[in-house]
């Protein structure tokens, strides 16, 4: 097993299944500068502090020449890097597709697959074995439901991809939001099996909510993968595929997708791996002449990124490993080994000791990369998800309140009026924070985009309104026009998404912004 998955899930899986973590983790340790000089492994008496000091010293002394760095840069940058999130209703087959992708790329060996087949059979769930590649802990395997956001990597000749396998169950939507906020491309998985598509798409189904959230979270390109085409109730039926496409398109348009430009439908079988790496054989499906999944992913154009902007990396996780290691995706700017950066909002000045991209140690990284960064100068317990690694000269704003333009979706039946005093849960990049609407500034005409009137007391479902939102703790955010990924958000109430919005202004009030 040679792929790199989320650290915590990996450790849990290793402990529970008594299997060793994959070589990627060994490689991670083997490639730290302190081991690369031929001195062998660290002695047991080495402390984390000493190791961090050694690493920092090596950074300062400059192990690699500038020429080597340039060569590595050329090698690293030949292919585009895209973050792909798999979203959709529970049991649509997201984890199975993720597992199949890794298997088709020879990143999982036959022996491991046979082991997973035996485990799935013991649980009377023969068709789940591919999902076990992505769902690594026992809770997920026992229930057949993804809980955390699984993470893995694969490559094609043209591109490098990070797979984010988001949970489909409505109880885990906050985790799905965390995954989608890191993604560039969404793969909306829809089950073609009779009854399953209808369940996921009806009111309250996760197909609808996930598509809406993905658009809100900045996933502008969407591949709609119609899965389980091999099911006996479907048998690669063109009529069924066309029916699903016909019913889904109006909803995607209402979410804000340009269906002709940004959405593509394609049929696959995740369990059998058909129409994924290679085109589905004509003996199985004689009507499909479009691309297979890998071709469709390769054809996605890279979103615009700003490598020269101020450094911004929202943190999604942290752990101890020879020091403090943080995880996240660079949204703006770049980071080099040896850089001095600040952690906002607590303004801690820290040094970048090591940068890991996938399983490999690198000298620097550009926007869009998912990284693990080892830091010196901060303790792991002083960092929380939602903190942002930031440029020292141009740190990210920290605020207690902000003005935002909201699109009210569908309010709860027993809270059908949206007014000052409304409380909800704010999701913005990796931040999850309780918030309160402290004022409705003005309503906006959805057609003309102009303010209707200045003073309003309340609005209902479907309205577009500019409001002032207040939080209890300082949060790191940007205006939408400055950094879309750090300025768009969702409001959820009692487990349901009630509004989507973008930050338009920071009121100049004492203590809310530095």
Coordinates of C-alpha atoms in Angstrom, one line a residue:
X1 CA 0.0 0.0 0.0
X2 CA 1.8 3.0 -1.2
X3 CA -0.4 6.0 -1.1
X4 CA -0.5 8.9 1.3
X5 CA -3.6 9.3 3.4
X6 CA -4.7 11.6 6.2
X7 CA -2.2 11.1 9.0
X8 CA -4.7 10.5 11.8
X9 CA -6.7 8.0 9.9
X10 CA -3.6 6.2 8.9
X11 CA -2.3 5.8 12.5
X12 CA -5.8 4.7 13.6
X13 CA -5.9 2.1 10.8
X14 CA -2.5 0.8 11.6
X15 CA -3.3 0.4 15.3
X16 CA -6.7 -1.2 14.8
X17 CA -5.8 -3.6 12.0
X18 CA -2.2 -4.3 13.2
X19 CA -0.9 -3.4 9.8
X20 CA 2.1 -1.2 9.3
X21 CA 1.6 2.3 7.7
X22 CA 2.5 2.5 4.0
X23 CA 6.0 3.2 2.7
X24 CA 5.0 6.8 2.1
X25 CA 5.3 7.4 5.8
X26 CA 8.7 5.6 5.9
X27 CA 9.8 7.7 3.0
X28 CA 8.7 10.8 4.9
X29 CA 11.0 10.1 7.7
X30 CA 13.8 8.8 5.5
X31 CA 13.9 12.1 3.5
X32 CA 14.2 14.5 6.4
X33 CA 17.6 16.3 6.1
X34 CA 18.8 14.8 9.4
X35 CA 18.7 11.3 7.9
X36 CA 19.8 12.2 4.4
X37 CA 23.4 12.8 5.4
X38 CA 24.2 9.1 5.8
X39 CA 24.2 9.2 9.6
X40 CA 21.5 6.5 9.8
X41 CA 18.4 6.6 12.0
X42 CA 18.0 9.0 15.0
X43 CA 19.1 7.5 18.3
X44 CA 16.3 7.0 20.8
X45 CA 17.8 9.7 23.0
X46 CA 17.2 12.4 20.3
X47 CA 14.5 14.7 21.4
X48 CA 12.0 16.4 19.2
X49 CA 13.6 19.8 20.0
X50 CA 17.0 18.6 19.0
X51 CA 15.7 17.2 15.7
X52 CA 13.9 20.5 15.0
X53 CA 17.2 22.4 15.8
X54 CA 19.1 20.0 13.4
X55 CA 16.6 20.6 10.7
X56 CA 16.6 24.3 11.1
X57 CA 20.5 24.3 11.1
X58 CA 20.5 22.3 7.9
X59 CA 18.0 24.8 6.4
X60 CA 20.3 27.7 7.3
X61 CA 23.4 26.0 6.0
X62 CA 21.6 25.2 2.7
X63 CA 22.0 21.6 1.9
X64 CA 20.9 21.9 -1.7
X65 CA 22.5 24.1 -4.3
X66 CA 20.4 26.6 -6.2
X67 CA 20.9 24.7 -9.4
X68 CA 19.5 21.5 -7.8
X69 CA 16.5 23.5 -6.6
X70 CA 15.8 24.8 -10.1
X71 CA 16.1 21.3 -11.5
X72 CA 13.6 20.0 -8.9
X73 CA 11.3 22.9 -9.7
X74 CA 11.3 22.0 -13.4
X75 CA 10.6 18.4 -12.5
X76 CA 7.8 19.2 -10.1
X77 CA 6.1 21.8 -12.3
X78 CA 5.8 19.9 -15.5
X79 CA 2.3 18.7 -14.6
X80 CA -0.7 20.7 -13.2
X81 CA -1.9 19.8 -9.7
X82 CA -5.7 19.6 -9.0
X83 CA -7.6 18.8 -5.9
X84 CA -10.6 16.6 -6.6
X85 CA -13.4 16.1 -4.1
X86 CA -15.9 13.2 -4.5
X87 CA -19.3 14.3 -3.3
X88 CA -22.8 12.9 -3.4
X89 CA -25.5 11.0 -1.5
X90 CA -24.6 8.3 1.0
X91 CA -23.9 4.9 -0.7
X92 CA -23.5 6.5 -4.2
X93 CA -20.1 4.8 -4.5
X94 CA -17.7 7.6 -3.8
X95 CA -15.1 5.7 -1.7
X96 CA -15.4 2.7 -4.1
X97 CA -14.5 5.0 -7.1
X98 CA -11.6 6.5 -5.1
X99 CA -10.3 3.1 -4.2
X100 CA -10.7 1.9 -7.8
X101 CA -8.7 4.9 -9.1
X102 CA -5.8 4.0 -6.9
X103 CA -6.0 0.3 -7.9
X104 CA -6.1 1.2 -11.6
X105 CA -2.9 3.3 -11.0
X106 CA -1.1 0.3 -9.5
X107 CA -1.0 2.1 -6.1
X108 CA -2.6 -0.9 -4.3
X109 CA -1.2 -4.4 -4.8
X110 CA -3.2 -7.5 -5.4
X111 CA -2.5 -9.0 -2.0
X112 CA -4.0 -6.0 -0.3
X113 CA -7.1 -6.1 -2.5
X114 CA -7.5 -9.9 -1.7
X115 CA -7.2 -9.0 2.0
X116 CA -9.9 -6.3 1.7
X117 CA -12.1 -8.8 -0.3
X118 CA -11.9 -11.3 2.6
X119 CA -12.7 -8.6 5.2
X120 CA -15.7 -7.4 3.3
X121 CA -17.0 -10.9 2.8
X122 CA -16.7 -11.6 6.5
X123 CA -19.0 -8.5 7.0
X124 CA -21.4 -9.8 4.3
X125 CA -20.6 -6.7 2.3
X126 CA -18.7 -8.2 -0.7
X127 CA -19.1 -5.0 -2.9
X128 CA -17.5 -2.8 -0.3
X129 CA -13.9 -4.0 -0.6
X130 CA -12.8 -1.2 -3.0
X131 CA -14.1 1.4 -0.5
X132 CA -11.8 -0.1 2.2
X133 CA -8.8 1.5 0.3
X134 CA -10.2 5.0 1.1
X135 CA -12.2 4.2 4.4
X136 CA -9.3 3.2 6.6
X137 CA -10.8 3.0 10.1
X138 CA -13.0 0.3 11.6
X139 CA -16.1 2.6 12.2
X140 CA -16.2 3.5 8.5
X141 CA -15.8 -0.1 7.5
X142 CA -18.3 -1.5 9.9
X143 CA -21.0 1.0 8.9
X144 CA -20.0 1.3 5.2
X145 CA -20.1 5.1 5.7
X146 CA -17.3 7.5 5.2
X147 CA -16.9 9.8 8.3
X148 CA -13.7 11.7 7.8
X149 CA -12.4 13.2 4.6
X150 CA -10.2 10.5 3.0
X151 CA -7.1 11.7 1.2
X152 CA -5.0 10.1 -1.4
X153 CA -2.9 10.9 -4.5
X154 CA -2.6 9.7 -8.0
X155 CA -1.0 10.8 -11.3
X156 CA -1.6 10.8 -15.0
X157 CA 0.8 11.8 -17.7
X158 CA -0.6 15.3 -17.7
X159 CA -1.7 16.0 -14.1
X160 CA -1.1 15.2 -10.5
X161 CA -4.3 14.8 -8.4
X162 CA -5.2 14.8 -4.7
X163 CA -8.4 12.8 -4.1
X164 CA -10.6 14.1 -1.3
X165 CA -13.3 11.5 -0.5
X166 CA -16.0 13.4 1.3
X167 CA -18.6 11.8 3.5
X168 CA -22.1 11.5 2.0
X169 CA -24.2 11.1 5.1
X170 CA -26.1 14.2 6.3
X171 CA -24.7 13.9 9.8
X172 CA -21.2 14.5 8.4
X173 CA -21.9 17.5 6.2
X174 CA -19.5 19.7 8.2
X175 CA -16.7 17.2 7.3
X176 CA -17.8 17.3 3.7
X177 CA -17.6 21.1 3.8
X178 CA -14.1 20.9 5.1
X179 CA -13.1 18.6 2.1
X180 CA -14.9 20.6 -0.5
X181 CA -13.3 23.9 0.7
X182 CA -9.9 22.5 -0.4
X183 CA -11.0 21.3 -3.8
X184 CA -10.6 22.7 -7.3
X185 CA -12.8 20.2 -9.1
X186 CA -15.9 18.3 -7.9
X187 CA -16.9 14.9 -8.9
X188 CA -20.7 14.5 -8.1
X189 CA -21.4 10.8 -7.8
X190 CA -24.9 9.8 -8.6
X191 CA -26.1 6.2 -8.3
X192 CA -28.0 5.0 -11.5
X193 CA -29.7 2.1 -9.6
X194 CA -33.5 2.4 -9.6
X195 CA -34.6 4.2 -6.5
X196 CA -31.2 5.3 -5.4
X197 CA -31.0 8.4 -7.7
X198 CA -34.5 9.4 -6.7
X199 CA -33.7 9.1 -3.0
X200 CA -30.5 11.2 -3.3
X201 CA -32.2 13.8 -5.4
X202 CA -35.5 14.4 -3.6
X203 CA -35.9 17.1 -1.0
X204 CA -33.5 16.4 1.8
X205 CA -31.3 14.1 -0.3
X206 CA -27.5 14.8 -0.1
X207 CA -27.1 15.0 -3.9
X208 CA -28.8 18.4 -3.9
X209 CA -27.1 19.8 -0.8
X210 CA -23.7 18.7 -1.8
X211 CA -24.0 20.2 -5.3
X212 CA -25.1 23.5 -3.7
X213 CA -22.4 23.5 -1.1
X214 CA -19.7 22.6 -3.7
X215 CA -20.6 25.7 -5.8
X216 CA -20.6 27.9 -2.7
X217 CA -17.2 26.6 -1.6
X218 CA -15.6 27.5 -4.9
X219 CA -15.8 24.2 -6.8
X220 CA -16.4 25.8 -10.2
X221 CA -15.9 22.7 -12.4
X222 CA -18.2 19.7 -11.9
X223 CA -18.0 16.2 -13.3
X224 CA -21.3 14.4 -12.8
X225 CA -20.4 10.7 -12.7
X226 CA -23.4 8.4 -13.1
X227 CA -22.2 5.3 -11.2
X228 CA -23.5 1.8 -10.9
X229 CA -24.3 1.6 -14.6
X230 CA -23.6 -2.2 -14.3
X231 CA -26.4 -2.7 -11.9
X232 CA -29.0 -5.3 -13.1
X233 CA -31.7 -2.6 -12.9
X234 CA -29.8 -0.4 -15.3
X235 CA -27.5 -2.5 -17.5
X236 CA -25.8 0.5 -19.1
X237 CA -29.2 1.9 -20.3
X238 CA -28.9 5.1 -22.3
X239 CA -32.5 5.9 -21.4
X240 CA -31.6 5.8 -17.6
X241 CA -28.5 7.9 -18.2
X242 CA -30.4 10.5 -20.2
X243 CA -33.2 10.6 -17.6
X244 CA -30.7 11.4 -14.8
X245 CA -29.0 14.1 -16.9
X246 CA -32.3 15.6 -17.8
X247 CA -33.5 15.8 -14.2
X248 CA -30.2 17.0 -12.8
X249 CA -29.4 19.9 -15.2
X250 CA -32.1 22.3 -14.1
X251 CA -31.0 22.0 -10.5
X252 CA -27.3 22.5 -11.3
X253 CA -28.3 25.7 -13.2
X254 CA -30.2 26.9 -10.2
X255 CA -27.0 26.4 -8.1
X256 CA -25.2 28.8 -10.4
X257 CA -23.3 26.3 -12.7
X258 CA -22.8 27.1 -16.3
X259 CA -23.9 23.6 -17.5
X260 CA -22.5 23.9 -21.0
X261 CA -19.1 25.2 -19.9
X262 CA -18.4 23.8 -16.4
X263 CA -20.4 20.6 -16.1
X264 CA -19.8 17.2 -17.8
X265 CA -21.8 14.0 -17.4
X266 CA -20.3 10.6 -17.9
X267 CA -21.4 7.0 -17.1
X268 CA -19.1 4.6 -15.1
X269 CA -19.0 1.5 -13.0
X270 CA -16.8 2.2 -9.9
X271 CA -16.9 -1.4 -8.7
X272 CA -15.8 -2.9 -12.0
X273 CA -13.6 0.0 -13.1
X274 CA -15.4 0.5 -16.4
X275 CA -15.0 3.8 -18.3
X276 CA -12.5 5.1 -15.7
X277 CA -8.9 4.7 -16.9
X278 CA -9.9 3.3 -20.3
X279 CA -13.0 3.7 -22.4
X280 CA -15.9 1.3 -21.7
X281 CA -15.8 -1.6 -24.3
X282 CA -18.5 -1.3 -27.0
X283 CA -19.6 -4.9 -26.1
X284 CA -20.7 -3.5 -22.7
X285 CA -21.9 -0.1 -23.8
X286 CA -22.3 0.8 -27.5
X287 CA -23.7 4.3 -27.2
X288 CA -21.1 6.2 -25.1
X289 CA -18.5 7.9 -27.3
X290 CA -17.5 10.6 -24.7
X291 CA -14.3 10.6 -22.5
X292 CA -13.5 8.2 -19.7
X293 CA -13.1 9.6 -16.2
X294 CA -9.3 10.0 -16.3
X295 CA -9.6 11.8 -19.7
X296 CA -12.3 14.1 -18.3
X297 CA -10.2 15.0 -15.2
X298 CA -7.1 15.6 -17.4
X299 CA -9.1 18.0 -19.6
X300 CA -10.1 20.2 -16.6
X301 CA -8.3 23.6 -16.9
X302 CA -6.4 24.8 -13.9
X303 CA -8.1 27.5 -11.9
X304 CA -6.4 30.9 -11.6
X305 CA -3.9 31.1 -8.8
X306 CA -1.7 33.9 -7.5
X307 CA 1.8 32.7 -6.6
X308 CA 2.9 36.4 -6.0
X309 CA 0.1 37.3 -3.6
X310 CA 0.5 37.4 0.2
X311 CA 1.0 33.9 1.6
X312 CA -2.2 32.3 2.9
X313 CA -2.6 28.7 4.0
X314 CA -5.7 27.8 6.1
X315 CA -4.9 24.9 8.5
X316 CA -7.2 21.9 8.5
X317 CA -5.2 19.7 11.0
X318 CA -2.2 19.5 13.2
X319 CA -0.2 16.7 14.9
X320 CA 3.2 16.0 16.6
X321 CA 5.9 14.3 14.6
X322 CA 9.4 15.4 15.5
X323 CA 7.9 18.8 16.2
X324 CA 4.7 20.5 15.2
X325 CA 3.3 19.5 11.8
X326 CA 0.3 21.4 10.2
X327 CA -1.8 20.4 7.2
X328 CA -3.5 22.7 4.7
X329 CA -3.8 24.0 1.2
X330 CA -2.0 27.1 -0.1
X331 CA -4.7 29.5 -1.4
X332 CA -2.3 32.4 -2.2
X333 CA 1.4 33.1 -2.4
X334 CA 4.1 30.4 -2.0
X335 CA 6.2 29.0 0.8
X336 CA 9.9 28.0 1.0
X337 CA 11.8 25.9 3.5
X338 CA 13.4 28.3 5.9
X339 CA 10.7 31.0 5.6
X340 CA 9.5 32.9 8.6
X341 CA 5.7 33.1 8.7
X342 CA 3.0 34.0 11.2
X343 CA 0.1 31.9 12.5
X344 CA -3.1 34.0 12.7
X345 CA -5.1 35.0 14.7
X346 CA -2.7 34.4 17.6
X347 CA 0.2 36.2 15.8
X348 CA 2.8 33.5 16.6
X349 CA 6.0 34.0 14.5
X350 CA 7.2 30.5 13.4
X351 CA 9.8 29.1 11.1
X352 CA 9.1 26.6 8.2
X353 CA 11.5 23.7 8.9
X354 CA 10.3 21.1 6.4
X355 CA 7.7 21.1 3.6
X356 CA 6.0 17.9 2.4
X357 CA 4.0 17.6 -0.8
X358 CA 2.2 14.3 -1.1
X359 CA 4.8 12.0 0.5
X360 CA 7.9 13.9 -0.7
X361 CA 9.9 16.6 0.9
X362 CA 10.3 19.7 -1.3
X363 CA 12.1 23.0 -1.0
X364 CA 9.0 25.1 -1.7
X365 CA 5.4 24.9 -2.9
X366 CA 3.0 27.0 -5.0
X367 CA -0.7 27.8 -4.6
X368 CA -3.1 24.9 -4.9
X369 CA -0.8 22.4 -3.2
X370 CA -1.9 20.3 -0.2
X371 CA 1.0 20.3 2.2
X372 CA 2.3 19.1 5.5
X373 CA 4.6 21.7 7.0
X374 CA 6.8 21.1 10.1
X375 CA 7.1 24.3 12.1
X376 CA 9.5 25.4 14.9
X377 CA 8.5 28.1 17.4
X378 CA 5.0 26.8 18.3
X379 CA 3.4 24.0 20.2
X380 CA 0.8 21.7 18.6
X381 CA -1.8 22.5 21.3
X382 CA -1.6 26.3 20.4
X383 CA -3.0 25.7 16.9
X384 CA -6.6 25.0 15.9
X385 CA -8.3 24.2 12.6
X386 CA -9.2 27.5 10.9
X387 CA -6.0 29.2 11.9
X388 CA -4.1 30.6 8.9
X389 CA -0.4 30.5 8.1
X390 CA 0.2 33.9 6.8
X391 CA 2.8 36.4 5.4
X392 CA 4.5 38.3 8.3
X393 CA 4.5 41.6 6.3
X394 CA 0.9 41.3 5.0
X395 CA -1.0 39.1 7.5
X396 CA -4.6 38.0 6.9
X397 CA -7.3 40.2 8.6
X398 CA -8.7 39.0 11.9
X399 CA -12.2 40.1 12.7
X400 CA -15.1 39.7 15.1
X401 CA -17.7 41.0 12.6
X402 CA -18.1 41.5 8.9
X403 CA -20.6 42.6 6.3
X404 CA -21.7 39.9 3.8
X405 CA -24.1 39.4 0.9
X406 CA -26.3 36.4 1.7
X407 CA -28.4 34.3 -0.6
X408 CA -31.1 32.8 1.7
X409 CA -31.8 29.3 0.5
X410 CA -34.6 27.5 2.4
X411 CA -35.2 28.4 6.0
X412 CA -36.3 25.9 8.6
X413 CA -40.1 25.4 8.9
X414 CA -40.2 26.6 12.5
X415 CA -37.8 29.5 11.9
X416 CA -39.2 30.8 8.6
X417 CA -38.1 34.5 9.1
X418 CA -34.5 35.7 8.8
X419 CA -33.9 38.7 11.0
X420 CA -31.4 40.4 13.4
X421 CA -30.7 38.0 16.3
X422 CA -30.8 34.9 14.0
X423 CA -28.1 32.5 15.2
X424 CA -26.4 29.9 13.0
X425 CA -23.1 28.0 12.4
X426 CA -20.7 29.7 10.1
X427 CA -18.5 27.5 7.8
X428 CA -15.7 29.4 6.1
X429 CA -12.6 27.6 4.8
X430 CA -11.6 25.4 7.8
X431 CA -13.4 27.6 10.3
X432 CA -16.6 26.3 12.1
X433 CA -17.9 29.1 14.4
X434 CA -21.2 30.0 15.9
X435 CA -22.4 33.4 14.7
X436 CA -25.2 35.9 15.0
X437 CA -26.9 38.2 12.5
X438 CA -26.6 41.6 14.3
X439 CA -28.2 43.7 11.5
X440 CA -29.9 43.6 8.1
X441 CA -28.4 46.4 6.1
X442 CA -30.4 46.2 2.8
X443 CA -32.1 43.8 0.5
X444 CA -30.9 43.3 -3.1
X445 CA -33.0 42.8 -6.2
X446 CA -31.8 39.4 -7.6
X447 CA -32.4 40.5 -11.2
X448 CA -30.9 44.0 -11.2
X449 CA -28.4 43.3 -8.4
X450 CA -29.2 46.7 -6.9
X451 CA -30.4 47.6 -3.4
X452 CA -34.2 47.7 -3.1
X453 CA -34.5 49.7 0.1
X454 CA -32.2 50.6 3.0
X455 CA -34.1 49.6 6.1
X456 CA -35.6 46.1 6.5
X457 CA -36.7 44.1 9.5
X458 CA -36.7 40.6 8.1
X459 CA -36.5 38.5 4.9
X460 CA -37.8 35.1 3.9
X461 CA -36.4 32.1 1.9
X462 CA -35.1 33.1 -1.5
X463 CA -34.1 36.6 -0.6
X464 CA -30.7 38.2 -1.3
X465 CA -29.7 40.6 1.5
X466 CA -26.6 42.3 2.9
X467 CA -26.2 41.7 6.6
X468 CA -23.7 42.2 9.4
X469 CA -22.5 39.0 11.1
X470 CA -20.8 38.8 14.5
X471 CA -18.7 35.9 15.9
X472 CA -17.5 35.3 19.5
X473 CA -13.8 34.5 18.7
X474 CA -11.5 36.3 16.3
X475 CA -11.5 34.6 12.9
X476 CA -9.2 34.9 9.9
X477 CA -11.0 35.8 6.7
X478 CA -10.7 38.0 3.5
X479 CA -13.1 40.0 1.4
X480 CA -14.4 37.9 -1.4
X481 CA -13.0 40.2 -4.0
X482 CA -9.5 39.8 -2.5
X483 CA -9.4 36.1 -2.0
X484 CA -12.6 34.1 -3.0
X485 CA -11.6 30.9 -1.2
X486 CA -11.2 32.8 2.1
X487 CA -14.3 35.1 1.6
X488 CA -17.1 32.7 0.8
X489 CA -19.1 30.8 3.4
X490 CA -22.2 28.9 4.3
X491 CA -24.6 29.3 7.2
X492 CA -26.1 26.1 8.7
X493 CA -28.8 25.7 11.3
X494 CA -29.9 22.5 12.9
X495 CA -28.0 20.4 10.4
X496 CA -29.3 22.2 7.3
X497 CA -27.7 24.8 5.0
X498 CA -29.9 27.9 5.2
X499 CA -27.8 30.5 3.4
X500 CA -24.7 31.0 1.3
X501 CA -22.7 34.2 1.2
X502 CA -19.6 36.2 0.5
X503 CA -17.8 38.8 2.6
X504 CA -18.0 42.3 1.2
X505 CA -16.7 44.6 3.9
X506 CA -15.0 44.8 7.3
X507 CA -16.6 47.5 9.5
X508 CA -13.9 49.7 10.9
X509 CA -14.7 49.0 14.6
X510 CA -12.1 49.0 17.3
X511 CA -10.7 45.5 18.0
X512 CA -12.2 43.8 15.0
X513 CA -9.4 44.2 12.6
X514 CA -5.7 45.0 12.8

